[in-house]
XYZ file of N, CA and C in Angstrom:
729
model
N 123.663 106.712 81.157
C 122.116 106.223 80.997
C 121.737 106.165 79.514
N 121.150 105.008 79.313
C 120.880 104.690 77.820
C 119.355 105.294 77.824
N 119.349 106.412 77.110
C 117.992 107.040 77.004
C 116.920 106.458 75.828
N 117.674 105.380 75.232
C 116.943 104.512 74.269
C 116.038 103.368 75.107
N 116.476 103.058 75.978
C 115.902 102.106 76.989
C 114.513 102.550 77.669
N 113.456 102.192 76.847
C 112.157 102.607 77.137
C 111.666 102.223 78.610
N 112.038 100.885 79.035
C 111.776 100.494 80.156
C 112.602 101.175 81.454
N 113.662 101.502 81.134
C 114.479 102.162 82.028
C 114.064 103.624 82.362
N 113.748 104.290 81.197
C 113.038 105.595 81.363
C 111.639 105.540 82.006
N 111.029 104.496 81.781
C 109.620 104.442 82.595
C 109.775 104.214 84.066
N 110.687 103.378 84.228
C 111.011 103.250 85.712
C 111.401 104.493 86.422
N 112.403 105.270 85.788
C 112.899 106.526 86.470
C 111.737 107.551 86.677
N 111.012 107.498 85.546
C 109.955 108.602 85.440
C 109.062 108.395 86.470
N 108.490 106.943 86.679
C 107.587 106.418 87.733
C 108.111 106.941 89.070
N 109.499 106.399 89.189
C 109.943 106.764 90.734
C 110.106 108.180 90.893
N 110.317 109.127 89.886
C 110.593 110.515 90.081
C 108.966 111.078 90.406
N 107.969 110.576 89.798
C 106.524 110.973 89.882
C 106.058 110.689 91.225
N 106.638 109.300 91.864
C 106.223 108.946 93.091
C 106.971 109.543 94.154
N 108.152 110.176 94.022
C 109.084 110.720 94.869
C 109.905 109.801 95.743
N 110.076 108.570 94.892
C 110.879 107.462 95.499
C 112.538 107.681 94.875
N 112.563 108.528 93.681
C 113.826 108.804 93.078
C 114.532 109.875 93.907
N 115.599 109.662 94.733
C 116.143 110.709 95.580
C 117.422 110.866 95.499
N 118.030 111.956 96.116
C 119.462 112.224 96.099
C 120.094 112.536 94.693
N 121.261 112.130 94.417
C 121.928 112.261 93.287
C 121.365 111.969 92.108
N 120.697 110.847 92.126
C 119.890 110.215 91.041
C 118.766 111.144 90.530
N 118.048 111.710 91.568
C 116.934 112.549 91.352
C 117.493 113.924 90.828
N 118.603 114.361 91.272
C 119.259 115.723 90.463
C 119.497 115.441 89.278
N 120.277 114.285 88.843
C 120.723 114.034 87.523
C 119.530 113.849 86.615
N 118.472 113.207 87.025
C 117.257 113.206 86.254
C 116.472 114.525 86.017
N 116.580 115.298 86.937
C 116.099 116.625 86.780
C 116.866 117.429 85.709
N 118.232 117.336 85.771
C 119.092 118.063 84.770
C 118.632 117.419 83.374
N 118.397 115.981 83.236
C 118.122 115.471 81.988
C 116.812 116.027 81.467
N 115.761 116.105 82.515
C 114.488 116.716 82.108
C 114.548 118.000 81.518
N 115.552 119.000 81.874
C 115.695 120.312 81.173
C 116.194 120.020 79.740
N 116.886 119.084 79.460
C 117.482 118.923 78.185
C 116.399 118.151 77.261
N 115.685 117.297 77.767
C 114.841 116.295 77.125
C 113.372 116.518 77.314
N 112.742 117.279 76.517
C 111.261 117.535 76.639
C 110.478 116.258 76.863
N 110.902 114.984 76.069
C 110.227 113.594 76.084
C 110.146 113.309 77.628
N 111.218 113.475 78.387
C 111.228 113.033 79.793
C 110.211 113.645 80.594
N 110.226 115.146 80.389
C 109.262 115.770 81.096
C 107.930 115.397 80.886
N 107.483 114.948 79.485
C 106.267 114.682 79.078
C 106.011 113.223 79.774
N 106.953 112.372 80.082
C 106.741 110.991 80.401
C 106.324 111.272 81.882
N 107.089 112.018 82.592
C 106.922 112.187 84.125
C 105.539 113.036 84.322
N 105.295 113.690 83.453
C 103.839 114.401 83.583
C 102.742 113.364 83.418
N 102.804 112.455 82.570
C 101.916 111.429 82.213
C 101.732 110.601 83.653
N 103.026 110.008 83.979
C 102.814 109.273 85.430
C 102.260 110.129 86.388
N 102.348 111.397 86.485
C 101.799 112.275 87.621
C 100.291 112.304 87.376
N 99.912 112.398 86.118
C 98.475 112.413 85.887
C 97.767 111.018 86.071
N 98.448 109.924 85.770
C 98.001 108.660 86.450
C 97.798 108.350 87.778
N 98.627 108.995 88.452
C 98.784 108.727 89.888
C 97.802 109.676 90.738
N 97.575 110.751 89.897
C 96.840 111.924 90.770
C 95.533 111.380 91.311
N 94.708 110.492 90.521
C 93.380 110.080 91.081
C 93.576 109.135 92.361
N 94.715 108.585 92.371
C 95.112 107.660 93.730
C 95.161 108.594 94.944
N 95.568 109.748 94.751
C 95.689 110.416 96.065
C 94.603 110.758 96.937
N 93.247 110.772 96.377
C 92.064 110.890 97.065
C 91.809 109.477 97.767
N 92.357 108.673 97.322
C 92.044 107.167 98.064
C 93.006 107.018 99.497
N 93.898 107.719 99.703
C 94.726 107.433 100.809
C 94.162 108.251 101.907
N 94.530 107.560 103.272
C 94.062 108.295 104.374
C 94.749 109.548 104.752
N 94.123 110.594 105.318
C 94.849 111.881 105.503
C 95.776 111.455 106.891
N 96.950 111.970 106.822
C 97.887 111.695 107.822
C 98.296 113.107 108.615
N 98.176 112.999 109.819
C 98.394 114.194 110.780
C 99.992 114.361 111.014
N 100.367 115.704 110.797
C 101.683 115.859 111.165
C 102.172 115.822 112.569
N 103.062 115.151 112.969
C 103.488 115.332 114.314
C 103.627 116.698 114.919
N 103.387 116.814 116.147
C 103.234 118.131 116.969
C 104.532 118.986 116.867
N 105.581 118.226 116.592
C 106.858 119.008 116.793
C 107.227 119.530 115.074
N 106.310 119.191 114.078
C 106.882 119.456 112.939
C 107.054 121.090 112.641
N 106.101 121.770 113.231
C 106.212 123.249 112.835
C 107.565 123.862 113.525
N 107.789 123.255 114.825
C 108.959 123.732 115.663
C 110.316 123.346 114.770
N 110.171 122.165 114.001
C 111.432 121.965 113.207
C 111.385 122.721 112.274
N 110.528 123.192 111.473
C 110.471 124.097 110.327
C 110.966 125.469 110.856
N 110.541 125.962 111.886
C 110.930 127.283 112.410
C 112.426 127.219 112.787
N 112.974 126.155 113.402
C 114.289 125.972 113.742
C 115.159 125.927 112.336
N 114.584 125.399 111.393
C 115.511 125.357 110.184
C 115.524 126.739 109.406
N 114.257 127.556 109.614
C 114.161 128.811 108.900
C 114.889 129.884 109.611
N 114.643 129.768 111.130
C 115.114 131.003 111.947
C 116.092 130.442 112.871
N 116.873 129.428 112.864
C 117.737 128.996 113.796
C 117.212 128.383 115.254
N 117.996 127.877 116.003
C 117.543 127.402 117.264
C 116.937 128.296 118.011
N 115.711 127.945 118.748
C 114.947 128.776 119.583
C 115.870 129.284 120.808
N 115.753 130.465 121.155
C 116.297 130.913 122.402
C 115.682 130.498 123.660
N 116.272 130.530 124.772
C 115.547 130.121 125.930
C 114.628 131.219 126.554
N 114.332 132.200 125.938
C 113.520 133.298 126.218
C 112.080 132.715 126.277
N 111.117 133.373 126.914
C 109.597 132.802 127.070
C 109.233 132.485 125.598
N 108.305 131.620 125.521
C 107.919 130.891 124.240
C 107.259 132.296 123.454
N 107.260 132.234 122.199
C 106.761 133.242 121.320
C 105.112 133.001 121.324
N 104.447 134.186 121.050
C 103.134 134.145 121.227
C 102.342 133.560 119.771
N 101.057 133.438 119.724
C 100.450 132.718 118.668
C 100.471 133.426 117.494
N 100.662 135.090 117.547
C 100.815 135.857 116.466
C 102.154 135.545 115.616
N 103.272 135.470 116.459
C 104.474 135.082 115.825
C 104.486 133.543 115.035
N 103.807 132.754 115.803
C 103.752 131.250 115.163
C 102.869 131.464 113.923
N 101.776 132.257 113.816
C 101.179 132.419 112.659
C 101.793 132.913 111.507
N 102.523 133.994 111.800
C 103.340 134.717 110.849
C 104.236 133.760 110.318
N 104.952 133.004 111.178
C 106.051 132.065 110.788
C 105.439 130.912 109.843
N 104.290 130.350 110.139
C 103.536 129.463 109.251
C 103.294 129.960 107.927
N 102.673 131.161 107.895
C 102.351 131.739 106.579
C 103.662 132.020 105.747
N 104.742 132.460 106.464
C 105.897 132.697 105.722
C 106.488 131.292 105.165
N 106.318 130.267 106.152
C 106.737 128.743 105.440
C 105.936 128.592 104.388
N 104.655 128.623 104.475
C 103.852 128.184 103.269
C 104.066 128.977 101.939
N 104.283 130.266 102.183
C 104.655 131.155 101.047
C 105.820 130.861 100.441
N 106.807 130.399 101.239
C 108.181 129.963 100.813
C 107.968 128.660 99.849
N 107.259 127.797 100.574
C 107.224 126.332 99.761
C 106.362 126.698 98.509
N 105.629 127.584 98.480
C 104.802 127.848 97.248
C 105.639 128.446 96.147
N 106.426 129.407 96.573
C 107.215 129.899 95.550
C 108.309 128.832 94.932
N 108.800 128.058 96.037
C 109.663 127.117 95.448
C 109.014 125.973 94.450
N 107.612 125.558 94.784
C 107.139 124.825 93.694
C 106.804 125.395 92.439
N 106.358 126.613 92.444
C 106.274 127.487 91.225
C 107.514 127.641 90.603
N 108.605 127.945 91.084
C 109.831 128.131 90.596
C 110.203 126.734 89.945
N 110.182 125.626 90.758
C 110.379 124.486 90.067
C 109.830 124.198 88.925
N 108.457 124.284 88.767
C 107.792 124.117 87.530
C 108.093 125.029 86.510
N 108.268 126.362 86.848
C 108.812 127.147 85.742
C 110.082 126.824 85.111
N 111.040 126.161 86.029
C 112.434 125.961 85.483
C 112.732 124.554 84.937
N 112.006 123.504 85.481
C 111.830 122.227 84.914
C 110.902 121.829 83.950
N 109.639 122.389 84.093
C 108.747 121.976 83.021
C 107.656 123.172 82.903
N 107.858 124.131 82.093
C 107.232 125.365 82.034
C 105.927 124.958 81.153
N 106.014 123.990 80.342
C 104.904 123.498 79.607
C 103.803 123.078 80.490
N 104.023 122.709 81.786
C 102.889 122.237 82.611
C 101.790 123.154 82.906
N 102.236 124.443 82.903
C 101.416 125.498 83.181
C 100.500 125.837 81.942
N 99.687 125.145 81.725
C 98.777 125.179 80.296
C 97.185 125.310 80.805
N 96.476 125.700 79.735
C 95.141 125.749 79.902
C 94.407 124.386 80.207
N 93.140 124.459 80.812
C 92.526 123.104 81.051
C 92.055 122.406 79.767
N 92.029 123.151 78.751
C 91.799 122.495 77.386
C 93.149 121.631 76.838
N 94.304 122.370 77.162
C 95.430 121.526 76.720
C 95.655 120.506 77.604
N 95.497 120.530 78.875
C 95.660 119.415 79.767
C 94.806 118.414 79.610
N 93.390 118.803 79.225
C 92.604 117.552 78.800
C 93.054 116.707 77.648
N 93.617 117.551 76.584
C 94.142 116.822 75.343
C 95.395 115.885 75.820
N 96.248 116.324 76.731
C 97.415 115.504 77.180
C 96.984 114.384 78.018
N 95.776 114.551 78.594
C 95.466 113.287 79.465
C 94.893 112.185 78.791
N 94.522 112.546 77.394
C 93.819 111.628 76.386
C 94.870 110.621 76.042
N 96.350 111.046 75.980
C 97.301 110.408 75.573
C 97.868 109.435 76.452
N 97.367 109.555 77.905
C 98.014 108.581 78.696
C 97.424 107.186 78.505
N 98.133 106.222 78.590
C 97.623 104.703 78.350
C 96.656 104.411 79.317
N 95.261 103.931 78.930
C 94.318 103.535 79.932
C 94.968 102.366 80.764
N 94.764 102.338 81.997
C 95.351 101.509 82.958
C 94.432 101.178 84.095
N 94.733 100.065 84.646
C 94.364 99.646 85.992
C 95.437 99.850 86.992
N 94.917 100.550 88.235
C 96.092 100.767 89.244
C 95.418 100.588 90.592
N 96.249 100.376 91.558
C 96.057 100.243 92.951
C 97.188 100.726 93.860
N 96.991 101.377 94.890
C 97.974 101.654 95.849
C 97.526 100.864 96.976
N 98.261 99.913 97.490
C 97.949 98.957 98.693
C 98.858 99.535 99.879
N 98.043 99.615 101.056
C 98.564 100.188 102.082
C 98.424 99.248 103.398
N 99.287 99.326 104.346
C 99.303 98.498 105.612
C 97.975 98.885 106.551
N 97.834 98.183 107.484
C 96.797 98.564 108.426
C 96.920 99.838 108.892
N 97.955 100.419 109.020
C 98.018 101.937 109.507
C 97.930 102.903 108.379
N 97.456 102.298 107.324
C 97.197 103.434 106.220
C 98.503 103.968 105.511
N 99.583 103.194 105.665
C 101.006 103.548 104.931
C 101.170 102.797 103.378
N 101.245 103.642 102.590
C 101.265 103.079 101.241
C 102.546 102.166 101.231
N 102.440 101.058 100.612
C 103.638 99.983 100.642
C 103.884 99.475 99.322
N 102.882 99.440 98.333
C 103.009 98.824 97.059
C 101.933 99.451 96.087
N 102.652 99.792 94.802
C 101.749 100.353 93.877
C 101.823 99.285 92.689
N 100.679 98.821 92.185
C 100.330 97.990 91.067
C 99.639 98.682 89.947
N 100.217 98.301 88.834
C 99.482 98.918 87.604
C 99.681 98.017 86.351
N 98.660 98.199 85.710
C 98.709 97.255 84.446
C 98.001 98.108 83.345
N 98.638 98.104 81.984
C 97.960 98.766 80.899
C 96.695 97.997 80.566
N 95.624 98.796 80.179
C 94.282 98.030 79.887
C 94.421 96.749 79.215
N 95.280 96.698 78.109
C 95.303 95.524 77.161
C 96.490 94.926 77.334
N 97.322 95.043 78.407
C 98.448 94.444 78.608
C 98.277 92.979 79.388
N 99.247 92.021 79.413
C 99.036 90.738 79.934
C 100.089 90.593 81.250
N 100.664 91.725 81.568
C 101.541 91.739 82.783
C 101.216 93.052 83.801
N 101.560 92.856 84.958
C 101.320 93.853 86.081
C 102.701 94.248 86.605
N 102.774 95.490 86.455
C 104.092 96.023 87.098
C 103.951 96.498 88.594
N 104.789 96.015 89.554
C 104.775 96.148 90.934
C 105.956 97.008 91.270
N 105.556 98.218 92.066
C 106.344 99.044 92.487
C 106.421 99.076 94.139
N 107.512 98.535 94.841
C 107.523 98.459 96.231
C 108.096 99.675 96.800
N 107.188 100.218 97.798
C 107.639 101.345 98.469
C 108.345 101.102 99.762
N 107.988 99.912 100.327
C 108.575 99.686 101.535
C 108.912 98.159 101.466
N 110.096 97.680 101.478
C 110.490 96.229 101.301
C 109.943 95.505 102.564
N 109.552 94.274 102.403
C 109.222 93.451 103.436
C 109.304 92.065 103.055
N 110.394 91.366 103.462
C 110.608 90.054 103.249
C 109.646 89.125 103.922
N 109.308 88.061 103.236
C 108.385 87.053 104.012
C 109.099 86.340 105.085
N 108.228 85.551 105.697
C 108.899 84.754 106.916
C 109.253 83.475 106.322
N 110.219 82.694 107.040
C 110.558 81.440 106.259
C 109.458 80.565 106.273
N 109.344 79.842 105.120
C 108.325 78.994 104.688
C 107.089 79.513 104.218
N 107.152 80.922 103.923
C 105.815 81.583 103.508
C 106.379 82.300 102.270
N 105.275 82.732 101.459
C 105.351 83.562 100.261
C 104.294 84.655 100.111
N 104.563 85.683 99.442
C 103.475 86.782 99.371
C 102.910 86.380 98.254
N 101.412 86.652 98.420
C 100.520 86.281 97.145
C 99.667 87.421 97.023
N 99.341 87.787 95.706
C 98.629 88.957 95.426
C 97.129 88.544 95.026
N 96.100 89.002 95.688
C 94.798 88.635 95.558
C 94.002 89.728 94.957
N 93.097 89.194 94.217
C 91.958 90.323 93.733
C 90.522 89.792 94.200
N 89.843 90.975 94.727
C 88.583 90.616 95.367
C 87.379 91.478 94.510
N 86.381 90.832 94.182
C 85.290 91.307 93.387
C 84.353 92.102 94.545
N 83.362 92.941 94.239
C 82.522 93.496 95.129
C 81.491 92.466 95.812
N 81.426 91.317 95.000
C 80.656 90.396 95.618
C 81.289 89.399 96.626
N 82.624 89.575 96.697
C 83.242 88.832 97.804
C 83.987 87.572 97.217
N 83.988 87.659 95.851
C 84.853 86.375 95.210
C 86.343 86.775 95.193
N 87.101 85.742 95.305
C 88.563 86.038 95.472
C 89.376 85.134 94.522
N 90.359 85.771 93.915
C 91.262 85.126 92.944
C 92.654 85.445 92.925
N 93.480 84.368 93.026
C 94.945 84.503 93.149
C 95.589 85.093 91.871
N 96.160 86.481 91.875
C 96.879 86.771 90.738
C 98.368 86.382 90.596
N 98.843 85.955 91.702
C 100.128 85.274 91.471
C 101.108 85.649 92.917
N 102.179 84.895 92.903
C 103.090 85.093 93.889
C 103.981 86.366 93.537
N 104.357 87.232 94.442
C 105.009 88.460 94.233
C 106.295 88.541 95.091
N 107.094 89.604 94.947
C 108.215 89.742 95.497
C 108.035 91.248 96.305
N 108.196 91.315 97.563
C 107.736 92.643 98.328
C 109.208 93.193 98.799
N 110.276 92.839 97.925
C 111.604 93.410 98.341
C 112.120 94.205 97.004
N 111.530 94.237 95.966
C 112.037 94.970 94.882
C 110.985 95.244 93.700
N 111.246 95.909 92.771
C 110.153 96.245 91.711
C 110.245 94.830 91.020
N 109.057 94.616 90.647
C 108.943 93.417 89.768
C 107.652 93.257 88.933
N 107.375 92.181 88.146
C 106.323 92.039 87.349
C 105.777 90.832 87.414
N 104.342 90.686 87.235
C 103.874 89.366 87.304
C 103.023 89.120 85.945
N 102.895 88.064 85.471
C 102.111 87.703 84.228
C 100.627 87.422 84.643
N 99.832 87.972 84.002
C 98.293 87.786 84.207
C 97.712 86.607 83.385
N 96.445 86.068 83.998
C 96.096 84.916 82.987
C 95.515 85.553 81.730
N 95.108 86.671 81.620
C 94.682 87.397 80.314
C 95.197 88.698 80.160
N 94.505 89.593 79.406
C 94.763 90.971 79.631
C 94.342 91.470 80.769
N 94.750 92.646 81.172
C 94.394 93.364 82.349
C 92.704 93.665 82.292
N 92.331 93.987 81.311
C 90.925 94.188 81.165
C 90.214 93.045 81.464
N 90.574 91.731 81.015
C 89.758 90.599 81.206
C 89.863 90.084 82.796
N 91.130 90.447 83.194
C 91.485 90.008 84.725
C 91.017 90.989 85.745
N 91.077 92.072 85.480
C 91.046 93.233 86.610
C 89.772 93.836 86.574
N 89.081 93.914 85.391
C 87.894 94.782 85.204
C 86.862 94.613 86.272
N 86.775 93.350 86.938
C 85.474 92.998 87.893
C 85.986 92.993 89.296
N 87.410 93.317 89.426
C 87.850 93.546 90.795
C 87.791 94.850 91.461
N 87.205 95.002 92.558
C 87.126 96.172 93.573
C 88.340 96.388 94.228
N 89.125 95.368 94.849
C 90.300 95.563 95.554
C 91.298 94.569 95.236
N 92.654 95.052 95.799
C 93.711 93.976 95.676
C 94.359 93.909 97.063
N 94.800 92.710 97.376
C 95.320 92.677 98.672
C 96.550 91.649 98.884
N 97.523 91.694 99.735
C 98.538 90.685 99.878
C 98.474 90.135 101.061
N 98.802 88.855 101.098
C 98.778 87.926 102.140
C 99.974 86.870 102.131
N 100.557 86.607 103.406
C 101.551 85.604 103.579
C 101.164 84.171 103.504
N 101.239 83.288 102.645
C 100.677 82.001 102.499
C 101.766 81.092 102.384
N 101.574 79.900 102.908
C 102.427 78.771 102.861
C 103.222 78.434 101.498
N 104.347 78.414 101.701
C 105.394 78.260 100.402
C 104.964 77.026 99.680
N 104.861 77.061 98.308
C 104.387 76.012 97.546
C 104.456 76.291 96.026
N 104.295 75.448 95.076
C 104.241 75.541 93.710
C 103.212 76.530 93.318
N 102.086 76.507 93.763
C 101.092 77.445 93.392
C 100.175 77.924 94.679
N 99.751 79.130 94.581
C 98.903 79.714 95.709
C 97.809 78.752 96.081
N 97.280 78.860 97.182
C 96.037 78.334 97.684
C 94.953 78.952 96.917
N 93.828 78.156 97.107
C 92.560 78.586 96.253
C 91.981 79.897 97.069
N 92.216 80.125 98.182
C 91.750 81.425 98.845
C 92.869 81.753 99.961
N 92.820 82.966 100.512
C 93.683 83.456 101.402
C 93.492 82.740 102.819
N 94.582 82.236 103.352
C 94.694 81.591 104.659
C 95.079 82.604 105.719
N 95.515 83.572 105.492
C 95.938 84.662 106.505
C 95.471 86.034 106.280
N 95.483 86.730 107.307
C 95.022 87.975 107.320
C 95.905 88.860 106.268
N 95.159 89.763 105.477
C 95.986 90.415 104.591
C 96.855 91.521 105.087
N 98.052 91.521 104.551
C 99.168 92.484 105.215
C 98.851 93.780 104.610
N 98.400 93.982 103.301
C 98.348 95.126 102.445
C 96.970 94.872 101.641
N 96.285 96.295 101.443
C 95.094 96.105 100.668
C 94.950 97.474 100.152
N 94.048 97.508 99.037
C 93.893 98.774 98.432
C 92.956 98.657 97.292
N 92.208 99.781 96.820
C 91.205 99.828 95.777
C 91.786 99.578 94.446
N 91.414 98.843 93.568
C 91.680 98.628 92.277
C 90.974 99.667 91.630
N 91.421 100.668 90.714
C 90.614 101.505 89.985
C 91.006 101.501 88.489
N 90.094 102.105 87.656
C 90.372 102.456 86.376
C 90.812 103.804 86.059
N 91.909 104.080 85.267
C 92.682 105.337 85.096
C 92.506 105.697 83.646
N 91.134 105.877 83.242
C 90.974 106.438 81.867
C 89.553 107.132 81.747
């Protein structure tokens, strides 16, 4: 890994903060964070930038069998004896929560002990995060599928695809911006198959400051997007300032 490649480090740090860096790659990156304080700082900045977006996502209810699976992993397969009472389940739930809490605290102490800081120190660090516009676009069922971000004075927007969605033949994905007054502007054609970037007409401040939401729709393939969406939005989400 070329640790002098700032774009690569930003991509990996962003993936780690989002939870999309998995398996061996995630473990290798965690080992590097132990040796490179700058990597830990970069991940922390991404986490701080993404934290305000969590309150915009719809709450998701866990399936009814979730606790049973947790119990099975912790205590083995349930016996065919009569079902355990509510007191046992409550104790198992608290044991699980306590175990997960200890794991999280242990992970922070091991990988990034400097994150356990006072509110004053955290405020100072937050001021170092580049001012940005961000949006998490979700589908009709509330599942996040696309993260869009642009530094306040940059002229390009970074797009992180969480769930790849190829267009139908003869169509293209178009990213739209919507003002609170209902005006719409095409930001450009995008790829929902991989990480990508689009060039903005001006700086993010000039292009995005008046937009309330972003959306993606499938439009007829052509050299330029249409003047307004012709299809129902596949994805949409609020566009917010992070500074």
